[in-house]
CSV table of C-alpha atoms in Angstrom, one decimal:
chain,number,residue,atom,x,y,z
A,1,UNK,CA,77.6,58.7,79.6
A,2,UNK,CA,79.5,58.5,76.4
A,3,UNK,CA,76.9,56.1,75.0
A,4,UNK,CA,74.1,58.6,75.7
A,5,UNK,CA,75.9,61.4,74.2
A,6,UNK,CA,76.6,59.5,71.1
A,7,UNK,CA,73.0,58.4,70.9
A,8,UNK,CA,71.7,62.0,71.3
A,9,UNK,CA,74.3,63.0,68.7
A,10,UNK,CA,72.9,60.3,66.1
A,11,UNK,CA,69.3,61.4,66.8
A,12,UNK,CA,70.0,64.9,66.2
A,13,UNK,CA,72.0,64.2,63.0
A,14,UNK,CA,69.3,61.9,61.6
A,15,UNK,CA,66.5,64.3,62.3
A,16,UNK,CA,68.7,67.0,60.5
A,17,UNK,CA,69.2,65.0,57.4
A,18,UNK,CA,65.6,63.9,57.5
A,19,UNK,CA,64.4,67.6,57.5
A,20,UNK,CA,67.0,68.5,54.7
A,21,UNK,CA,66.4,65.7,52.3
A,22,UNK,CA,62.5,65.6,52.6
A,23,UNK,CA,61.2,69.1,52.2
A,24,UNK,CA,57.7,67.9,52.3
A,25,UNK,CA,58.3,66.2,55.6
A,26,UNK,CA,60.1,69.5,56.9
A,27,UNK,CA,56.9,71.6,56.3
A,28,UNK,CA,54.7,69.0,58.0
A,29,UNK,CA,57.2,68.8,61.0
A,30,UNK,CA,57.1,72.6,61.2
A,31,UNK,CA,53.4,72.7,61.1
A,32,UNK,CA,53.2,69.8,63.7
A,33,UNK,CA,55.6,71.8,65.9
A,34,UNK,CA,53.6,75.1,65.5
A,35,UNK,CA,50.2,73.2,66.0
A,36,UNK,CA,51.5,71.8,69.4
A,37,UNK,CA,52.8,75.0,70.6
A,38,UNK,CA,49.5,76.9,69.7
A,39,UNK,CA,47.5,74.3,71.6
A,40,UNK,CA,49.4,74.5,74.9
A,41,UNK,CA,52.5,72.4,73.7
A,42,UNK,CA,50.6,69.1,74.3
A,43,UNK,CA,52.9,66.3,73.1
A,44,UNK,CA,51.9,64.2,70.2
A,45,UNK,CA,52.7,60.8,71.7
A,46,UNK,CA,51.5,58.6,68.8
A,47,UNK,CA,50.6,60.2,65.5
A,48,UNK,CA,49.0,56.9,64.5
A,49,UNK,CA,46.6,56.9,67.2
A,50,UNK,CA,43.2,58.6,67.4
A,51,UNK,CA,43.4,62.4,67.0
A,52,UNK,CA,41.5,64.9,68.9
A,53,UNK,CA,39.4,67.5,67.1
A,54,UNK,CA,41.9,70.3,67.7
A,55,UNK,CA,44.8,68.2,66.3
A,56,UNK,CA,43.0,66.2,63.5
A,57,UNK,CA,44.6,68.3,60.7
A,58,UNK,CA,48.0,68.0,62.3
A,59,UNK,CA,47.8,64.4,62.8
A,60,UNK,CA,46.6,63.7,59.3
A,61,UNK,CA,49.5,65.6,57.9
A,62,UNK,CA,51.8,63.6,60.0
A,63,UNK,CA,50.4,60.3,58.7
A,64,UNK,CA,50.8,61.5,55.3
A,65,UNK,CA,54.5,62.3,56.1
A,66,UNK,CA,55.1,59.0,57.6
A,67,UNK,CA,53.4,57.1,54.7
A,68,UNK,CA,55.4,59.1,52.2
A,69,UNK,CA,58.7,58.5,54.1
A,70,UNK,CA,57.9,54.7,54.3
A,71,UNK,CA,57.3,54.6,50.4
A,72,UNK,CA,60.5,56.5,49.8
A,73,UNK,CA,62.4,54.0,51.9
A,74,UNK,CA,61.1,50.9,50.4
A,75,UNK,CA,61.5,52.2,46.8
A,76,UNK,CA,65.3,53.3,47.5
A,77,UNK,CA,66.6,50.8,50.0
A,78,UNK,CA,70.3,51.3,48.6
A,79,UNK,CA,70.2,55.1,48.9
A,80,UNK,CA,68.5,55.2,52.3
A,81,UNK,CA,71.1,52.3,53.6
A,82,UNK,CA,74.0,54.5,52.4
A,83,UNK,CA,72.8,57.6,54.0
A,84,UNK,CA,72.1,55.8,57.3
A,85,UNK,CA,75.7,54.3,57.1
A,86,UNK,CA,77.2,57.8,56.6
A,87,UNK,CA,75.2,59.2,59.6
A,88,UNK,CA,75.8,56.3,62.0
A,89,UNK,CA,79.5,55.5,61.1
A,90,UNK,CA,81.1,58.5,62.9
A,91,UNK,CA,79.4,57.4,66.2
A,92,UNK,CA,80.2,53.8,65.8
A,93,UNK,CA,83.8,54.5,65.1
A,94,UNK,CA,84.0,56.8,68.1
A,95,UNK,CA,82.5,54.0,70.5
A,96,UNK,CA,84.8,51.4,69.0
A,97,UNK,CA,88.0,53.2,69.3
A,98,UNK,CA,87.0,54.6,72.8
A,99,UNK,CA,89.9,53.4,75.1
A,100,UNK,CA,91.0,54.4,78.8
A,101,UNK,CA,92.3,57.9,79.0
A,102,UNK,CA,96.1,58.2,78.8
A,103,UNK,CA,97.6,61.5,79.7
A,104,UNK,CA,99.6,63.5,77.5
A,105,UNK,CA,100.0,66.2,80.0
A,106,UNK,CA,100.0,70.0,79.5
A,107,UNK,CA,100.8,72.4,82.3
A,108,UNK,CA,97.3,73.9,82.2
A,109,UNK,CA,95.5,70.5,82.4
A,110,UNK,CA,93.1,69.6,85.4
A,111,UNK,CA,94.1,67.1,88.1
A,112,UNK,CA,91.2,65.2,89.4
A,113,UNK,CA,92.5,63.9,92.7
A,114,UNK,CA,92.4,66.8,95.2
A,115,UNK,CA,95.3,65.7,97.3
A,116,UNK,CA,97.4,65.3,94.2
A,117,UNK,CA,96.6,68.8,92.9
A,118,UNK,CA,97.3,70.4,96.5
A,119,UNK,CA,100.7,68.5,96.4
A,120,UNK,CA,101.7,69.7,93.1
A,121,UNK,CA,100.7,73.5,93.9
A,122,UNK,CA,102.2,73.4,97.4
A,123,UNK,CA,105.7,73.4,98.6
A,124,UNK,CA,108.5,71.8,96.6
A,125,UNK,CA,109.2,68.2,97.7
A,126,UNK,CA,112.8,67.1,98.4
A,127,UNK,CA,114.4,64.1,96.9
A,128,UNK,CA,115.2,61.2,99.2
A,129,UNK,CA,118.7,60.7,100.6
A,130,UNK,CA,120.8,58.5,98.2
A,131,UNK,CA,121.0,54.7,99.0
A,132,UNK,CA,124.2,53.2,99.5
A,133,UNK,CA,125.8,51.7,96.2
A,134,UNK,CA,125.9,48.3,97.4
A,135,UNK,CA,122.1,47.9,97.4
A,136,UNK,CA,122.2,48.0,93.7
A,137,UNK,CA,124.7,45.2,93.3
A,138,UNK,CA,122.6,42.4,94.7
A,139,UNK,CA,122.2,39.3,92.6
A,140,UNK,CA,118.4,40.3,91.7
A,141,UNK,CA,119.4,43.6,90.6
A,142,UNK,CA,122.3,42.4,88.5
A,143,UNK,CA,120.2,39.7,86.9
A,144,UNK,CA,117.3,42.2,85.7
A,145,UNK,CA,119.5,45.4,85.4
A,146,UNK,CA,123.2,44.2,85.1
A,147,UNK,CA,124.5,47.8,84.3
A,148,UNK,CA,122.4,49.5,86.7
A,149,UNK,CA,125.3,50.3,89.0
A,150,UNK,CA,126.6,52.8,86.1
A,151,UNK,CA,123.2,54.5,86.1
A,152,UNK,CA,122.7,58.0,87.2
A,153,UNK,CA,120.5,58.5,90.2
A,154,UNK,CA,121.3,62.3,90.4
A,155,UNK,CA,118.0,64.1,91.0
A,156,UNK,CA,119.5,67.4,90.1
A,157,UNK,CA,119.9,66.3,86.5
A,158,UNK,CA,116.3,65.8,86.2
A,159,UNK,CA,113.8,68.4,84.8
A,160,UNK,CA,112.4,70.3,87.8
A,161,UNK,CA,108.7,69.9,86.9
A,162,UNK,CA,109.2,66.2,86.1
A,163,UNK,CA,111.2,65.8,89.6
A,164,UNK,CA,108.2,67.1,91.5
A,165,UNK,CA,105.7,65.0,89.8
A,166,UNK,CA,107.8,61.9,90.4
A,167,UNK,CA,108.3,62.9,94.1
A,168,UNK,CA,104.4,63.3,94.4
A,169,UNK,CA,104.1,59.8,93.1
A,170,UNK,CA,106.8,58.4,95.6
A,171,UNK,CA,105.1,60.2,98.5
A,172,UNK,CA,101.7,58.8,97.7
A,173,UNK,CA,102.9,55.3,97.1
A,174,UNK,CA,104.3,55.4,100.7
A,175,UNK,CA,101.2,57.2,102.4
A,176,UNK,CA,98.6,55.4,100.5
A,177,UNK,CA,99.9,51.9,100.0
A,178,UNK,CA,102.9,51.5,102.1
A,179,UNK,CA,105.5,51.1,99.4
A,180,UNK,CA,108.9,52.7,99.6
A,181,UNK,CA,110.1,53.8,96.1
A,182,UNK,CA,113.7,54.2,95.0
A,183,UNK,CA,115.2,55.7,91.8
A,184,UNK,CA,116.9,53.2,89.7
A,185,UNK,CA,117.9,55.6,86.9
A,186,UNK,CA,117.1,59.1,86.0
A,187,UNK,CA,119.2,61.1,83.6
A,188,UNK,CA,120.8,58.9,80.8
A,189,UNK,CA,123.5,60.3,78.5
A,190,UNK,CA,123.2,59.8,74.7
A,191,UNK,CA,126.1,57.6,74.8
A,192,UNK,CA,124.8,55.3,77.4
A,193,UNK,CA,121.5,55.2,75.3
A,194,UNK,CA,123.4,54.2,72.4
A,195,UNK,CA,125.2,51.6,74.3
A,196,UNK,CA,121.9,50.0,75.6
A,197,UNK,CA,120.3,50.1,72.1
A,198,UNK,CA,123.3,48.3,70.7
A,199,UNK,CA,122.4,45.4,73.2
A,200,UNK,CA,119.2,44.8,71.4
A,201,UNK,CA,115.4,45.7,71.4
A,202,UNK,CA,114.7,43.6,74.5
A,203,UNK,CA,116.8,46.4,76.4
A,204,UNK,CA,115.6,49.6,74.6
A,205,UNK,CA,114.0,50.5,71.4
A,206,UNK,CA,115.2,54.0,71.5
A,207,UNK,CA,118.5,55.4,70.2
A,208,UNK,CA,120.6,58.2,71.3
A,209,UNK,CA,118.5,61.4,71.9
A,210,UNK,CA,115.3,59.5,71.2
A,211,UNK,CA,114.6,58.6,74.8
A,212,UNK,CA,113.1,61.2,77.5
A,213,UNK,CA,115.9,59.9,79.8
A,214,UNK,CA,118.3,62.2,77.7
A,215,UNK,CA,116.3,65.2,78.6
A,216,UNK,CA,115.7,64.6,82.3
A,217,UNK,CA,112.0,63.8,81.6
A,218,UNK,CA,112.1,60.0,82.4
A,219,UNK,CA,113.0,57.7,85.2
A,220,UNK,CA,113.0,54.1,86.2
A,221,UNK,CA,112.0,53.2,89.7
A,222,UNK,CA,111.6,50.2,91.8
A,223,UNK,CA,110.8,49.3,95.4
A,224,UNK,CA,112.8,49.2,98.6
A,225,UNK,CA,111.9,46.5,101.1
A,226,UNK,CA,114.0,45.2,104.2
A,227,UNK,CA,117.1,46.9,102.9
A,228,UNK,CA,117.0,45.5,99.5
A,229,UNK,CA,115.9,46.8,96.0
A,230,UNK,CA,113.0,44.7,94.5
A,231,UNK,CA,112.6,45.0,90.8
A,232,UNK,CA,111.3,41.8,89.6
A,233,UNK,CA,107.5,41.8,88.7
A,234,UNK,CA,107.5,38.1,89.4
A,235,UNK,CA,107.2,39.0,93.1
A,236,UNK,CA,103.5,39.4,93.5
A,237,UNK,CA,104.0,42.3,96.0
A,238,UNK,CA,106.0,44.2,93.6
A,239,UNK,CA,103.7,43.6,90.7
A,240,UNK,CA,100.9,45.0,92.8
A,241,UNK,CA,103.2,47.9,93.6
A,242,UNK,CA,103.8,48.6,89.9
A,243,UNK,CA,100.1,48.8,89.1
A,244,UNK,CA,99.5,51.2,91.8
A,245,UNK,CA,102.6,53.2,90.7
A,246,UNK,CA,101.3,53.4,87.3
A,247,UNK,CA,97.9,54.6,88.4
A,248,UNK,CA,99.1,57.4,90.4
A,249,UNK,CA,101.8,58.3,87.9
A,250,UNK,CA,99.1,58.7,85.3
A,251,UNK,CA,97.0,60.8,87.8
A,252,UNK,CA,99.8,63.3,87.9
A,253,UNK,CA,100.1,63.5,84.2
A,254,UNK,CA,103.1,61.1,83.6
A,255,UNK,CA,103.2,58.3,80.9
A,256,UNK,CA,103.6,54.9,82.5
A,257,UNK,CA,105.7,52.2,80.6
A,258,UNK,CA,103.3,49.5,82.1
A,259,UNK,CA,100.9,50.2,79.2
A,260,UNK,CA,103.5,49.8,76.3
A,261,UNK,CA,103.7,46.8,74.0
A,262,UNK,CA,107.3,46.5,75.5
A,263,UNK,CA,106.2,46.4,79.1
A,264,UNK,CA,108.4,48.5,81.3
A,265,UNK,CA,106.7,48.7,84.7
A,266,UNK,CA,109.2,50.8,86.5
A,267,UNK,CA,109.5,53.5,83.8
A,268,UNK,CA,107.7,57.0,83.7
A,269,UNK,CA,108.1,60.0,81.6
A,270,UNK,CA,106.7,63.4,81.1
A,271,UNK,CA,106.2,63.9,77.4
A,272,UNK,CA,106.8,67.2,75.6
A,273,UNK,CA,106.3,68.0,72.0
A,274,UNK,CA,109.5,68.8,70.0
A,275,UNK,CA,111.9,67.4,72.6
A,276,UNK,CA,112.9,64.0,71.2
A,277,UNK,CA,115.8,64.3,68.7
A,278,UNK,CA,117.3,67.4,69.9
A,279,UNK,CA,121.0,67.3,70.6
A,280,UNK,CA,121.6,67.5,74.5
A,281,UNK,CA,124.2,69.6,76.1
A,282,UNK,CA,124.4,68.4,79.9
């Protein structure tokens, strides 16, 4: 669809440039069009073919126009090539830079999935009951997120709109794919963010007040299976879950960390302009 639209755009622009740059050809084009309309709008399929008596003058004018155009092109190849490049370049750039859509959600945007739209417009979902602290102290959790025991999993500290979107993701992950989701960390204080940043860029690249966690607009999540929290993407089951999690999160308007250069599969955030950098009073 995009390729067809770009091609149509190119043809319209090329025709417009042709008619503006070549006045003689513009007159012939208009006379050809008027001639076609006055004779029942019969299309001129090939102006180089044999003409009927009613169209002989129109066809002859078209031949002369095409001959003049060929002469102009052959005598000024550099000029014609430059003009052609200027016309084609925007379309080529648009096609080259085209990438999968990534949501930078606004509240008045359209949600394509009908079930998701109904959930977002329906009754308010309730956060799940908190898990016992010991599930966050297993060897796997400590190896991957050694300080997660100190992380906040208080849903009330999160932005209400973000909370509902994240709960919709949790609900659909369970209903559609059988994954139980668990919140690893929600709100994060500026002080904690600064401490994490001091540990190096492999932990976080955001300083204090430069992460959506400080504004209750981000969360890190993982999976809950057989009474244990599963975080590592080395587990094929978990890796598949992260991919599904990212797909649903993007469908509800969240930004997924699994598309970043520094991969953060469990992270999602609701971006808002003018938020980052503001001092937070929590």
